[in-house]
């Protein structure tokens, strides 16, 4: 284990993100203005489930300034549904239509697209579109959705079952039979939303003369956007340019391809003028994808010493009306259930259920917070059952450092889940030492005697990161000596421009400020996957390092030939490569770049043209960050209010490129986890109508709800990439809900409260206290 870094890597640099401005003078999609721009508005379903009998658009189309109104029959394309990006043999895949034509399946589903000369007129015209419905019964409850008499949402998915998957390892039945104790319960993690500062949006501009389409989008996956547009619009990919400029947050819901991603460029091509669409906050809450509800029936078997013998868990997961990102969240939850612990035997599985709600896709954590909540709740129950301290319970079951690489026994997409490296006991010890756990317990007893209800909770975690299949980078030095790095992975505020510049600069031996980073543009690099699942630092940074290393090797080879010196005797500084100890024997980078780009015939035989290299990094398997979190809360029994008094994270993300950015990611993740634990709950009524669509109803944590987040860093390098990096974008959120739940239960132990469901709203806690103690509160 190492906690030291050197050089550019490991520097706590601050750097402005991409400083380039778009052609219209803005850095965000919403800022972009193009001559003759038109504006779109979406007509959306008012019903969760209904047949469409008629859609009347004449009144809207007659309004002055309205340029077009498109319904499903108007779309002149052969393919009318969105492609499935993540097919699976066990998935009955139903992806969203470009526009609903015969039936709607959730409130907010797009029915028509109105384009007008200004955004206000477009919205007014959208309200003039009248739709005649025949309402149908809605499926809202997960268990009811699987019942034989449940209304059918899709003919392709009988029984509303999108998928059923099971995994087994060891001898689970025998382990439960010989267990000294078995704890079991139903644990529920409710629906949440992304709620990024900037909603979804897009601008498209089509040049009919050249046949080229330019699209600016808030997407997390610009190359996927280009690929799907090529399929749907029947355009060659090389005629489509997609760009994801600075994006005000994403958190997962901006990764999928939405109907609006098609409608905006389709309208631009039909009208011959630029078209822009931006969602408002209500649309974001109602229509951008959510994270799905999961309901786990789980049991843990342990021996008399507290060692885990076996785990059973079958959970129901709410797919919503469609599966635009496959069933990846449920699969990730399934593969994460063992967390950092040794589980010799297991029987786990899930049923993914279609419902008449907004589709669900990954939101920060992507099923890992749900899995961590379940295993940590079970461990706390087992510790209480056996009279063992929760800390000791965890130490007895953690995977040990000498057991890596460690196979969990679960197979994910045909590959055994195998952790690469880590020191889980050290992370837990670091967290406990930092908060002084023994002193916390003493203080808790003193406060309890004084009538205050303090609670201490802890949770350990593993975060899956650095998934493939690949990411690429191009490093180029131009004839002016400027260094540019192009990468397919876009940025939504994570600091990619800074970290990628540091990696490139470290390999080249230059100052990071001299490296311009261009991300999220399909024209800059031909292939890319996207920004999600904490993968950029692992996959893109290794690609950038390889490309920079190749450019440096070529640069030094060329300079050595020109200066008649050995490559090892050269040094690069301030844009000049020279012979060490003889600074007058030197060449500027621009001279060399110009020479090998056609400016001099003498260099033609020394390699391929230009001072540039493109490399793609293909990870052999995922990397696994890890850590432990400790929460200290105070609960007011009279009001049910929970105040977070202290929160600490000990984390190990391998080699840290930039500790300042790592800490920002951890803090942001914790804030998201606090929301899941205490505030965020996307609710629907029995008819499938959403009830919490504004920020007055759907609560988010405020700055005043969070204490200063304390962070301890450990570094065990990953063995699966040359840089030794693991991802960190979701580390903060994975264990925060579990740690807070444990702390609240600990605080309310005198009332007999058992936490099985999140979020822990004041109303829910008061009900639990009354049910648990029978006392008047």
XYZ file of C-alpha atoms in Angstrom:
777
model
C 0.000 0.000 0.000
C 1.298 3.422 -0.951
C 0.028 6.876 -0.041
C 2.601 8.962 -1.876
C 2.570 10.411 -5.368
C 5.072 12.421 -7.340
C 5.331 14.697 -10.335
C 2.316 16.052 -12.158
C 0.226 13.036 -11.174
C -0.960 13.577 -7.610
C -0.799 17.375 -7.795
C -3.799 19.224 -6.356
C -4.193 21.357 -9.447
C -7.112 23.635 -10.158
C -7.803 24.277 -13.805
C -10.666 25.759 -15.739
C -12.667 23.244 -17.711
C -12.787 23.454 -21.496
C -12.326 27.196 -22.236
C -13.388 26.994 -25.877
C -16.643 28.713 -26.772
C -19.205 27.308 -29.142
C -19.874 29.042 -32.449
C -22.873 30.849 -30.993
C -20.943 32.267 -28.065
C -21.926 29.913 -25.240
C -20.392 27.041 -23.313
C -23.637 25.190 -22.635
C -26.324 23.839 -24.951
C -28.757 26.368 -23.536
C -26.388 29.224 -24.449
C -26.054 28.279 -28.092
C -27.686 30.663 -30.566
C -27.592 30.103 -34.321
C -29.075 32.308 -37.068
C -32.654 31.341 -37.888
C -32.939 29.055 -34.884
C -36.328 27.471 -34.181
C -37.487 26.027 -30.879
C -39.159 22.790 -29.939
C -41.721 21.790 -27.323
C -42.974 18.292 -26.540
C -46.599 17.275 -26.136
C -46.689 14.638 -23.414
C -49.156 12.062 -22.186
C -51.421 12.951 -19.285
C -52.179 9.294 -18.610
C -49.976 6.506 -17.272
C -51.605 3.916 -19.516
C -54.061 4.596 -22.323
C -54.911 3.967 -25.948
C -54.555 6.973 -28.235
C -57.806 7.383 -30.145
C -56.960 10.689 -31.839
C -54.307 13.390 -31.795
C -55.569 16.709 -33.213
C -52.829 19.165 -34.172
C -54.637 21.518 -36.584
C -55.232 24.266 -34.025
C -51.596 24.288 -33.041
C -50.348 24.209 -36.625
C -52.464 27.277 -37.545
C -50.875 29.533 -34.950
C -48.635 32.238 -36.484
C -44.982 31.334 -36.088
C -45.540 27.596 -35.771
C -43.303 25.856 -38.279
C -44.264 22.221 -37.834
C -46.099 19.754 -35.617
C -44.928 16.135 -35.792
C -46.862 13.106 -34.559
C -45.933 9.438 -34.894
C -47.512 8.983 -38.365
C -45.589 12.041 -39.635
C -42.156 10.559 -38.976
C -40.685 9.517 -42.302
C -38.234 6.972 -40.963
C -38.233 3.180 -41.283
C -37.364 2.553 -37.631
C -39.751 3.954 -35.039
C -38.263 2.712 -31.766
C -34.970 3.518 -30.087
C -32.271 0.828 -30.449
C -31.338 -1.213 -27.388
C -27.743 -0.288 -26.435
C -27.285 -3.174 -23.976
C -29.073 -6.299 -25.204
C -29.076 -9.381 -23.006
C -30.312 -12.895 -23.779
C -32.515 -12.921 -20.679
C -34.046 -9.499 -21.332
C -37.438 -9.027 -22.992
C -36.442 -5.673 -24.359
C -39.033 -2.964 -24.991
C -37.434 0.385 -25.821
C -39.257 3.721 -26.191
C -40.892 4.726 -29.473
C -39.721 7.944 -31.114
C -43.265 9.210 -30.561
C -46.130 7.251 -29.038
C -48.616 6.362 -31.758
C -51.192 3.873 -30.522
C -50.640 3.674 -26.773
C -48.976 5.637 -23.987
C -47.344 3.837 -21.088
C -46.335 6.546 -18.602
C -47.253 10.102 -17.711
C -44.966 12.374 -19.711
C -44.361 10.052 -22.678
C -43.812 12.128 -25.871
C -46.796 12.222 -28.252
C -45.976 15.127 -30.540
C -43.206 17.628 -31.217
C -44.030 21.269 -31.972
C -41.487 23.594 -33.608
C -41.972 27.374 -33.664
C -40.071 30.593 -34.168
C -39.675 31.219 -30.425
C -39.780 28.932 -27.375
C -42.833 30.565 -25.801
C -44.883 30.187 -28.963
C -43.781 26.553 -29.214
C -45.023 25.903 -25.683
C -48.306 27.724 -26.335
C -48.846 25.706 -29.501
C -48.107 22.445 -27.673
C -50.952 23.237 -25.298
C -53.300 23.525 -28.300
C -52.705 19.915 -29.325
C -55.666 17.834 -28.163
C -55.416 14.109 -27.566
C -58.336 11.738 -27.119
C -57.516 8.799 -24.860
C -59.097 5.566 -23.770
C -57.639 5.135 -20.265
C -56.400 1.679 -19.306
C -55.595 0.252 -15.859
C -52.098 1.179 -14.763
C -49.467 -1.051 -13.198
C -47.850 0.837 -10.325
C -47.109 -1.748 -7.628
C -44.289 -4.215 -8.305
C -45.882 -7.310 -6.803
C -49.260 -6.530 -8.335
C -47.563 -6.070 -11.706
C -46.503 -9.737 -11.707
C -49.946 -11.044 -10.750
C -51.729 -13.118 -13.425
C -54.599 -10.629 -13.614
C -52.333 -7.568 -13.980
C -52.879 -5.325 -17.027
C -50.422 -6.108 -19.831
C -48.051 -3.241 -20.624
C -46.226 -4.890 -23.551
C -47.319 -7.850 -25.644
C -43.626 -8.758 -25.951
C -43.306 -9.143 -22.167
C -46.013 -11.517 -20.830
C -46.764 -11.028 -17.178
C -44.945 -7.654 -17.305
C -41.709 -9.505 -16.656
C -38.741 -7.837 -18.337
C -36.192 -10.307 -16.985
C -35.568 -12.870 -14.288
C -31.978 -13.727 -13.361
C -30.562 -15.960 -10.629
C -27.040 -16.734 -9.449
C -25.869 -19.469 -7.077
C -22.578 -20.423 -5.462
C -21.568 -22.866 -2.756
C -24.021 -24.890 -0.654
C -26.590 -22.353 0.430
C -29.261 -24.702 1.827
C -26.744 -26.622 3.934
C -25.228 -23.378 5.244
C -28.616 -22.054 6.375
C -29.402 -25.424 7.991
C -26.308 -25.343 10.215
C -26.350 -21.597 10.993
C -26.281 -20.420 14.602
C -28.423 -17.451 13.599
C -30.444 -16.384 10.571
C -31.630 -12.808 10.089
C -34.042 -11.841 7.358
C -36.307 -9.000 6.311
C -37.660 -7.033 3.389
C -35.572 -3.981 2.472
C -36.859 -1.277 0.130
C -34.943 1.419 -1.708
C -37.377 3.825 -3.380
C -37.315 5.702 -6.687
C -34.995 8.655 -7.112
C -34.066 11.126 -9.826
C -30.858 12.693 -11.099
C -31.779 16.375 -10.622
C -28.688 17.792 -12.306
C -28.453 21.585 -12.271
C -28.834 21.684 -16.067
C -31.574 19.560 -17.586
C -31.408 17.702 -20.878
C -31.195 19.654 -24.109
C -30.038 19.641 -27.676
C -29.392 21.827 -30.726
C -29.190 20.519 -34.283
C -28.174 22.233 -37.528
C -28.354 20.536 -40.942
C -26.489 21.709 -44.047
C -28.481 20.357 -46.992
C -25.772 21.299 -49.492
C -23.146 19.078 -47.901
C -25.515 16.648 -46.210
C -23.810 17.205 -42.874
C -25.650 17.284 -39.542
C -24.228 18.968 -36.443
C -25.722 18.150 -33.052
C -24.861 19.704 -29.690
C -26.261 17.711 -26.810
C -26.107 17.335 -23.043
C -25.503 13.616 -23.567
C -23.017 11.553 -21.604
C -22.281 9.460 -24.715
C -21.751 11.592 -27.866
C -20.487 8.705 -29.981
C -23.504 6.564 -29.117
C -25.688 9.545 -30.002
C -24.052 9.739 -33.429
C -24.391 5.994 -33.970
C -28.098 5.910 -33.101
C -28.840 9.006 -35.191
C -27.143 7.352 -38.159
C -29.403 4.308 -37.716
C -32.614 6.296 -37.300
C -32.008 9.060 -39.863
C -30.284 6.775 -42.385
C -27.274 9.049 -42.621
C -23.660 7.896 -42.848
C -21.898 8.368 -39.524
C -19.174 10.507 -41.103
C -21.816 13.123 -41.973
C -22.961 13.476 -38.372
C -20.960 15.541 -35.877
C -22.028 15.249 -32.255
C -20.619 17.332 -29.434
C -21.251 17.368 -25.706
C -20.109 20.808 -24.557
C -19.863 21.742 -20.889
C -22.764 20.027 -19.161
C -24.217 21.088 -15.825
C -24.179 17.660 -14.239
C -25.602 14.376 -15.469
C -25.477 11.603 -12.810
C -26.594 8.907 -15.275
C -29.943 10.043 -16.737
C -28.191 11.818 -19.638
C -26.545 8.608 -20.884
C -29.543 7.007 -22.627
C -30.839 8.042 -26.030
C -34.229 9.774 -25.674
C -36.958 10.534 -28.229
C -35.981 14.207 -28.056
C -32.453 13.273 -29.171
C -34.009 12.146 -32.442
C -36.773 14.759 -32.765
C -34.505 17.810 -32.644
C -32.193 16.781 -35.540
C -35.126 15.296 -37.457
C -36.943 18.645 -37.324
C -33.746 20.520 -38.278
C -33.346 18.346 -41.374
C -36.994 18.711 -42.375
C -37.167 22.460 -41.805
C -33.710 23.364 -43.074
C -32.943 25.519 -40.048
C -31.382 25.016 -36.605
C -33.694 23.664 -33.899
C -33.218 23.777 -30.145
C -35.055 22.015 -27.326
C -34.425 22.342 -23.585
C -36.347 20.554 -20.866
C -37.634 22.440 -17.855
C -37.491 21.222 -14.259
C -40.957 19.683 -14.401
C -40.039 17.711 -17.522
C -36.798 16.594 -15.932
C -38.604 15.275 -12.858
C -41.411 13.628 -14.838
C -39.631 12.376 -17.946
C -35.862 12.036 -17.511
C -35.092 8.510 -16.394
C -35.157 7.620 -12.696
C -33.295 5.109 -10.555
C -35.558 2.183 -9.873
C -37.280 1.042 -6.749
C -35.899 -2.241 -5.440
C -37.643 -4.482 -2.922
C -35.334 -7.139 -1.442
C -36.395 -10.233 0.469
C -33.021 -11.089 1.966
C -31.604 -13.421 4.606
C -28.145 -13.890 6.086
C -26.870 -17.033 7.835
C -23.983 -16.741 10.329
C -22.200 -19.079 12.714
C -21.844 -18.527 16.457
C -18.668 -16.463 15.980
C -20.363 -14.117 13.549
C -18.802 -15.494 10.378
C -21.037 -15.253 7.322
C -22.107 -18.651 6.027
C -24.567 -17.769 3.292
C -26.690 -15.043 1.721
C -30.103 -15.350 0.110
C -31.760 -12.469 -1.704
C -34.393 -12.142 -4.377
C -35.447 -8.647 -5.275
C -38.067 -7.015 -7.433
C -36.846 -4.079 -9.511
C -39.015 -1.440 -11.174
C -38.054 -1.072 -14.844
C -40.665 1.561 -15.579
C -42.390 1.471 -18.952
C -39.287 0.730 -21.071
C -35.688 -0.430 -20.725
C -33.617 2.108 -22.708
C -30.416 1.053 -20.887
C -31.085 -2.659 -20.713
C -31.174 -4.263 -17.278
C -27.750 -3.094 -16.203
C -28.836 -1.607 -12.852
C -30.361 -4.868 -11.639
C -27.314 -6.811 -12.818
C -24.985 -4.424 -10.996
C -27.018 -4.741 -7.804
C -26.887 -8.517 -8.104
C -23.121 -8.554 -8.594
C -22.576 -6.125 -5.684
C -24.523 -7.887 -2.939
C -21.490 -9.482 -1.279
C -19.717 -6.102 -1.080
C -16.361 -6.310 0.767
C -17.259 -9.479 2.618
C -16.467 -13.168 2.264
C -19.729 -14.961 1.476
C -19.022 -18.673 0.906
C -22.502 -19.592 -0.335
C -25.263 -17.595 -1.950
C -28.537 -17.733 -3.826
C -29.401 -14.366 -5.320
C -31.635 -13.179 -8.105
C -34.049 -10.552 -9.334
C -37.220 -10.020 -11.307
C -37.292 -6.859 -13.388
C -40.881 -5.661 -13.741
C -42.436 -3.330 -16.301
C -44.660 -0.663 -14.719
C -46.501 2.408 -15.980
C -43.890 4.828 -14.712
C -40.927 6.684 -16.163
C -38.239 4.273 -17.423
C -35.362 3.629 -15.051
C -31.660 3.665 -15.898
C -28.490 4.161 -13.843
C -28.377 7.096 -11.455
C -25.151 7.743 -9.566
C -24.220 4.449 -7.957
C -26.245 2.387 -10.465
C -27.654 -0.225 -8.109
C -24.655 -0.391 -5.788
C -26.173 1.738 -2.976
C -29.151 -0.645 -2.939
C -26.914 -3.717 -2.640
C -24.799 -2.100 0.077
C -27.912 -1.091 2.021
C -29.103 -4.709 2.058
C -25.863 -6.424 3.138
C -25.030 -3.767 5.736
C -28.527 -3.909 7.264
C -28.245 -7.690 7.489
C -24.839 -7.469 9.152
C -26.157 -5.044 11.770
C -29.077 -7.398 12.451
C -26.744 -10.383 12.799
C -24.423 -8.460 15.126
C -27.357 -7.539 17.356
C -28.634 -11.111 17.308
C -25.260 -12.468 18.448
C -24.373 -9.595 20.798
C -21.288 -8.642 18.755
C -20.192 -5.053 18.178
C -21.021 -4.015 14.566
C -17.387 -3.074 13.985
C -16.100 -6.459 15.096
C -18.767 -8.165 12.968
C -17.336 -6.508 9.913
C -13.686 -7.164 10.703
C -14.449 -10.882 11.038
C -15.910 -11.038 7.528
C -13.855 -8.619 5.416
C -11.893 -9.950 2.473
C -8.247 -9.974 3.598
C -5.421 -8.295 1.639
C -3.732 -11.660 1.009
C -6.869 -12.981 -0.742
C -6.630 -10.730 -3.827
C -7.526 -11.209 -6.576
C -10.735 -12.282 -4.865
C -13.597 -14.035 -6.694
C -16.936 -13.305 -5.031
C -18.722 -16.324 -6.504
C -21.070 -14.155 -8.588
C -20.917 -14.171 -12.375
C -21.712 -10.916 -14.205
C -22.338 -11.078 -17.956
C -20.553 -14.405 -18.124
C -17.467 -13.196 -16.232
C -16.737 -14.043 -12.570
C -16.751 -10.922 -10.400
C -13.161 -10.751 -9.170
C -11.810 -7.862 -7.080
C -8.381 -6.672 -8.226
C -6.775 -5.209 -5.094
C -7.413 -3.441 -1.835
C -6.957 -3.463 1.910
C -10.469 -3.464 3.317
C -9.454 -3.854 6.986
C -7.071 -0.898 6.654
C -9.867 1.286 5.238
C -12.163 0.403 8.114
C -9.401 0.969 10.689
C -8.554 4.338 9.119
C -12.181 5.449 9.376
C -12.545 4.285 12.963
C -9.254 5.850 14.049
C -10.103 9.168 12.425
C -13.461 9.478 14.195
C -12.118 7.893 17.417
C -14.857 5.284 17.523
C -14.415 4.408 21.189
C -14.726 8.070 22.194
C -17.809 8.426 19.994
C -19.487 5.562 21.816
C -18.672 7.110 25.209
C -20.044 10.454 24.103
C -23.175 8.757 22.792
C -23.863 7.249 26.212
C -23.378 10.604 27.926
C -25.699 12.342 25.451
C -28.309 9.611 25.816
C -28.337 10.122 29.606
C -28.908 13.805 28.887
C -31.926 12.970 26.747
C -30.330 13.395 23.321
C -30.588 10.635 20.720
C -27.253 10.320 18.933
C -26.534 7.400 16.653
C -23.382 6.008 15.049
C -23.534 4.020 11.856
C -20.902 2.545 9.623
C -20.860 0.837 6.253
C -18.148 -0.586 4.036
C -18.304 -0.602 0.268
C -16.878 -1.692 -3.046
C -17.397 0.434 -6.154
C -17.239 -1.146 -9.587
C -15.357 1.160 -11.946
C -13.303 1.335 -15.114
C -15.528 -0.853 -17.256
C -14.873 -1.334 -20.973
C -15.057 -1.991 -23.696
C -12.555 0.796 -24.468
C -11.814 4.498 -24.571
C -9.452 6.328 -26.864
C -7.198 9.364 -26.907
C -5.251 11.271 -29.535
C -2.273 13.420 -28.563
C -1.067 15.903 -31.186
C 1.641 18.561 -31.342
C 0.969 21.076 -34.112
C 3.358 23.203 -36.145
C 3.146 26.004 -33.575
C 4.218 23.616 -30.816
C 0.779 23.527 -29.225
C -0.169 20.258 -27.517
C -3.714 18.955 -27.785
C -5.360 15.889 -26.298
C -8.597 14.606 -27.821
C -10.737 12.101 -25.937
C -14.105 10.502 -26.605
C -15.197 10.603 -22.973
C -17.177 13.790 -22.314
C -17.270 15.813 -19.102
C -20.180 16.856 -16.909
C -18.134 18.749 -14.359
C -15.972 15.942 -12.961
C -12.708 17.694 -13.851
C -11.772 15.498 -16.816
C -9.983 18.324 -18.589
C -7.725 18.806 -15.584
C -7.000 15.164 -14.880
C -6.419 14.162 -18.515
C -4.095 17.145 -18.975
C -2.120 16.022 -15.923
C -1.743 12.480 -17.241
C -0.683 13.690 -20.680
C 1.735 16.241 -19.249
C 3.316 13.667 -16.939
C 4.124 11.388 -19.871
C 5.346 14.164 -22.174
C 7.319 15.967 -19.498
C 5.545 19.328 -19.909
C 3.415 21.652 -17.798
C -0.280 20.621 -17.660
C -1.268 24.177 -18.561
C 0.343 23.676 -21.961
C -2.034 20.826 -22.839
C -5.403 21.717 -24.367
C -7.958 18.971 -23.809
C -10.907 18.478 -26.146
C -13.528 15.994 -24.941
C -16.913 14.832 -26.102
C -16.654 15.614 -29.826
C -17.161 12.844 -32.355
C -15.071 14.618 -34.997
C -12.080 14.844 -32.685
C -11.650 11.093 -32.281
C -13.539 8.490 -34.315
C -14.585 6.125 -31.532
C -15.687 6.606 -27.951
C -17.929 5.005 -25.346
C -18.906 7.720 -22.883
C -18.842 9.025 -19.350
C -20.575 6.825 -16.817
C -19.788 4.089 -14.278
C -16.680 5.885 -12.918
C -14.722 4.850 -15.998
C -12.956 7.925 -17.407
C -10.016 8.093 -14.990
C -9.350 4.405 -15.524
C -9.998 3.882 -19.222
C -9.511 7.308 -20.828
C -6.534 8.284 -18.668
C -4.689 5.094 -19.573
C -5.415 5.713 -23.250
C -4.124 9.275 -22.875
C -0.964 8.053 -21.153
C -0.286 5.536 -23.922
C -0.844 8.123 -26.663
C 1.363 10.710 -24.939
C 4.085 8.125 -24.421
C 4.015 7.240 -28.132
C 4.271 10.908 -29.123
C 7.183 11.468 -26.741
C 9.025 8.456 -28.183
C 8.552 9.734 -31.722
C 9.527 13.257 -30.716
C 12.756 12.152 -29.072
C 13.610 9.828 -31.969
C 13.216 12.629 -34.495
C 15.123 15.110 -32.377
C 17.935 12.635 -31.744
C 18.411 12.139 -35.492
C 18.363 15.862 -36.185
C 20.632 16.881 -33.290
C 22.945 13.899 -33.743
C 22.569 12.877 -30.120
C 21.317 9.873 -28.222
C 17.649 10.092 -27.253
C 18.517 9.510 -23.598
C 20.720 12.633 -23.668
C 17.814 14.897 -24.640
C 15.467 16.829 -22.415
C 12.203 18.683 -23.014
C 11.397 21.939 -21.291
C 9.447 25.098 -22.123
C 8.469 23.808 -25.559
C 12.071 23.123 -26.585
C 13.892 19.815 -26.867
C 17.640 20.106 -26.399
C 20.785 18.176 -25.599
C 21.283 18.008 -21.860
C 24.143 20.334 -20.925
C 24.198 21.954 -24.389
C 21.121 24.206 -24.552
C 22.258 25.772 -27.835
C 21.719 22.413 -29.572
C 17.947 22.605 -29.512
C 14.770 22.392 -31.581
C 11.365 23.859 -30.863
C 8.476 21.415 -30.790
C 6.794 23.339 -33.590
C 9.822 22.905 -35.835
C 9.752 19.153 -35.465
C 5.972 18.972 -35.878
C 6.118 21.127 -39.009
C 8.924 19.055 -40.464
C 7.119 15.724 -40.104
C 3.820 17.189 -41.277
C 5.125 17.950 -44.755
C 7.227 21.006 -44.054
C 10.528 19.200 -44.720
C 11.345 16.216 -46.905
C 14.229 15.218 -44.717
C 11.986 13.736 -42.063
C 9.710 11.684 -44.296
C 11.486 8.389 -43.682
C 11.506 8.659 -39.900
C 7.929 7.489 -39.326
C 4.319 8.258 -40.016
C 3.423 11.894 -40.729
C 2.782 14.298 -37.885
C 3.684 14.413 -34.233
C 0.624 12.579 -33.041
C -0.599 9.210 -31.844
C -3.981 7.634 -31.182
C -4.313 4.849 -28.656
C -7.278 2.865 -27.341
C -7.198 1.261 -23.931
C -9.167 -1.961 -23.474
C -9.443 -2.897 -19.772
C -9.189 -6.621 -19.120
C -11.812 -6.352 -16.357
C -13.351 -3.791 -14.032
C -11.408 -2.194 -11.209
C -12.844 -2.013 -7.702
C -12.499 0.966 -5.405
C -13.329 0.419 -1.765
C -13.714 2.126 1.561
C -15.633 2.646 4.764
C -17.974 5.399 5.903
C -19.008 6.514 9.376
C -22.089 8.634 10.044
C -23.039 10.350 13.290
C -26.609 11.612 13.489
C -28.939 13.164 16.047
C -32.653 12.434 15.865
C -35.366 14.522 17.497
C -38.016 11.993 18.639
C -40.676 14.698 18.841
C -40.387 15.771 15.189
C -38.567 12.893 13.508
C -35.940 15.299 12.198
C -32.515 13.804 11.491
C -29.440 16.011 11.717
C -26.167 14.717 10.322
C -23.529 15.733 12.868
C -20.465 14.114 11.353
C -19.580 12.089 8.277
C -16.263 10.477 7.409
C -15.124 8.546 4.347
C -12.000 6.418 4.169
C -11.541 5.536 0.502
C -9.100 3.699 -1.727
C -9.329 4.557 -5.427
C -5.841 3.393 -6.321
C -3.482 5.975 -7.753
C -4.963 9.455 -7.386
C -4.386 11.673 -10.407
C -5.603 14.779 -8.578
C -6.525 14.479 -4.868
C -8.534 17.710 -4.974
C -10.794 16.320 -7.683
C -11.031 12.973 -5.898
C -12.279 14.745 -2.788
C -14.798 16.734 -4.806
C -16.179 13.521 -6.264
C -16.400 11.874 -2.847
C -18.159 14.867 -1.281
C -20.632 15.097 -4.161
C -21.360 11.404 -3.884
C -21.992 11.668 -0.149
C -24.423 14.539 -0.749
C -26.277 12.376 -3.246
C -26.359 9.548 -0.719
C -27.721 11.853 1.980
C -30.554 12.705 -0.395
C -31.350 9.021 -0.910
C -31.209 8.319 2.821
C -33.243 11.240 4.146
C -35.088 13.168 1.466
C -35.573 11.923 -2.094
C -38.692 9.867 -2.880
C -40.375 9.915 -6.299
C -43.962 8.958 -5.509
C -46.885 7.909 -7.728
C -50.569 7.459 -6.973
C -52.563 4.349 -7.856
C -53.305 5.669 -11.340
C -49.611 6.175 -12.088
C -49.723 9.949 -11.716
C -46.427 11.357 -10.352
C -46.907 13.256 -7.099
C -43.471 14.764 -6.403
C -42.462 16.597 -9.564
C -41.389 19.943 -8.150
C -38.571 20.728 -5.760
C -41.214 21.734 -3.224
C -42.341 18.100 -3.098
C -39.240 16.205 -4.159
C -36.750 17.260 -1.515
C -33.018 17.540 -2.083
C -30.366 18.018 0.605
C -29.267 21.591 1.208
C -25.760 22.720 2.043
C -26.962 23.179 5.624
C -27.931 19.491 5.789
C -24.335 18.344 5.392
C -21.485 18.670 7.868
C -17.939 19.102 6.598
C -17.172 15.754 4.987
C -13.965 14.262 6.398
C -11.898 12.167 3.992
C -9.026 9.750 4.518
C -7.171 8.459 1.446
C -5.520 5.079 1.060
C -3.858 3.855 -2.120
C -3.568 0.259 -3.257
C -2.828 0.281 -6.949
C -5.035 -1.589 -9.358
C -3.331 -4.474 -11.111
C -5.547 -4.081 -14.181
C -4.134 -0.968 -15.807
C -0.645 0.510 -16.118
C -1.536 3.644 -14.162
C -2.895 1.689 -11.177
C -6.066 3.799 -11.181
C -9.528 2.896 -9.864
C -12.637 5.031 -10.345
C -14.069 7.272 -7.638
C -17.058 9.089 -9.150
C -19.626 7.052 -7.220
C -17.676 6.052 -4.102
C -19.344 8.621 -1.886
C -22.893 7.545 -2.704
C -22.472 3.756 -2.494
C -22.362 3.420 1.295
C -23.801 6.717 2.535
C -27.452 5.581 2.679
C -26.476 2.401 4.544
C -24.293 4.273 7.047
C -26.993 6.860 7.744
C -29.672 4.177 8.104
C -27.489 2.367 10.639
C -26.885 5.594 12.553
C -30.583 6.472 12.698
C -31.483 2.970 13.884
C -28.746 3.226 16.512
C -30.076 6.591 17.691
C -33.614 5.240 18.030
C -32.699 1.910 19.593
C -34.612 2.816 22.803
C -37.773 2.954 20.679
C -37.228 -0.455 19.099
C -36.970 1.021 15.598
C -35.797 -1.214 12.743
C -34.834 0.542 9.509
C -35.782 -1.374 6.381
C -36.866 1.353 3.967
C -35.462 4.620 2.680
C -35.768 7.588 2.735
C -36.051 8.236 6.461
C -38.515 11.118 6.393
C -39.742 12.592 9.692
C -43.221 11.167 9.117
C -41.853 7.655 8.541
C -39.615 7.804 11.608
C -42.438 8.919 13.881
C -44.566 6.023 12.638
C -41.675 3.618 13.278
C -41.113 4.960 16.786
C -44.768 4.571 17.668
C -44.926 1.083 16.202
C -41.649 0.007 17.805
C -42.098 1.206 21.369
C -45.788 1.631 21.926
C -44.909 4.850 23.750
C -46.398 8.235 23.109
C -43.842 10.338 21.273
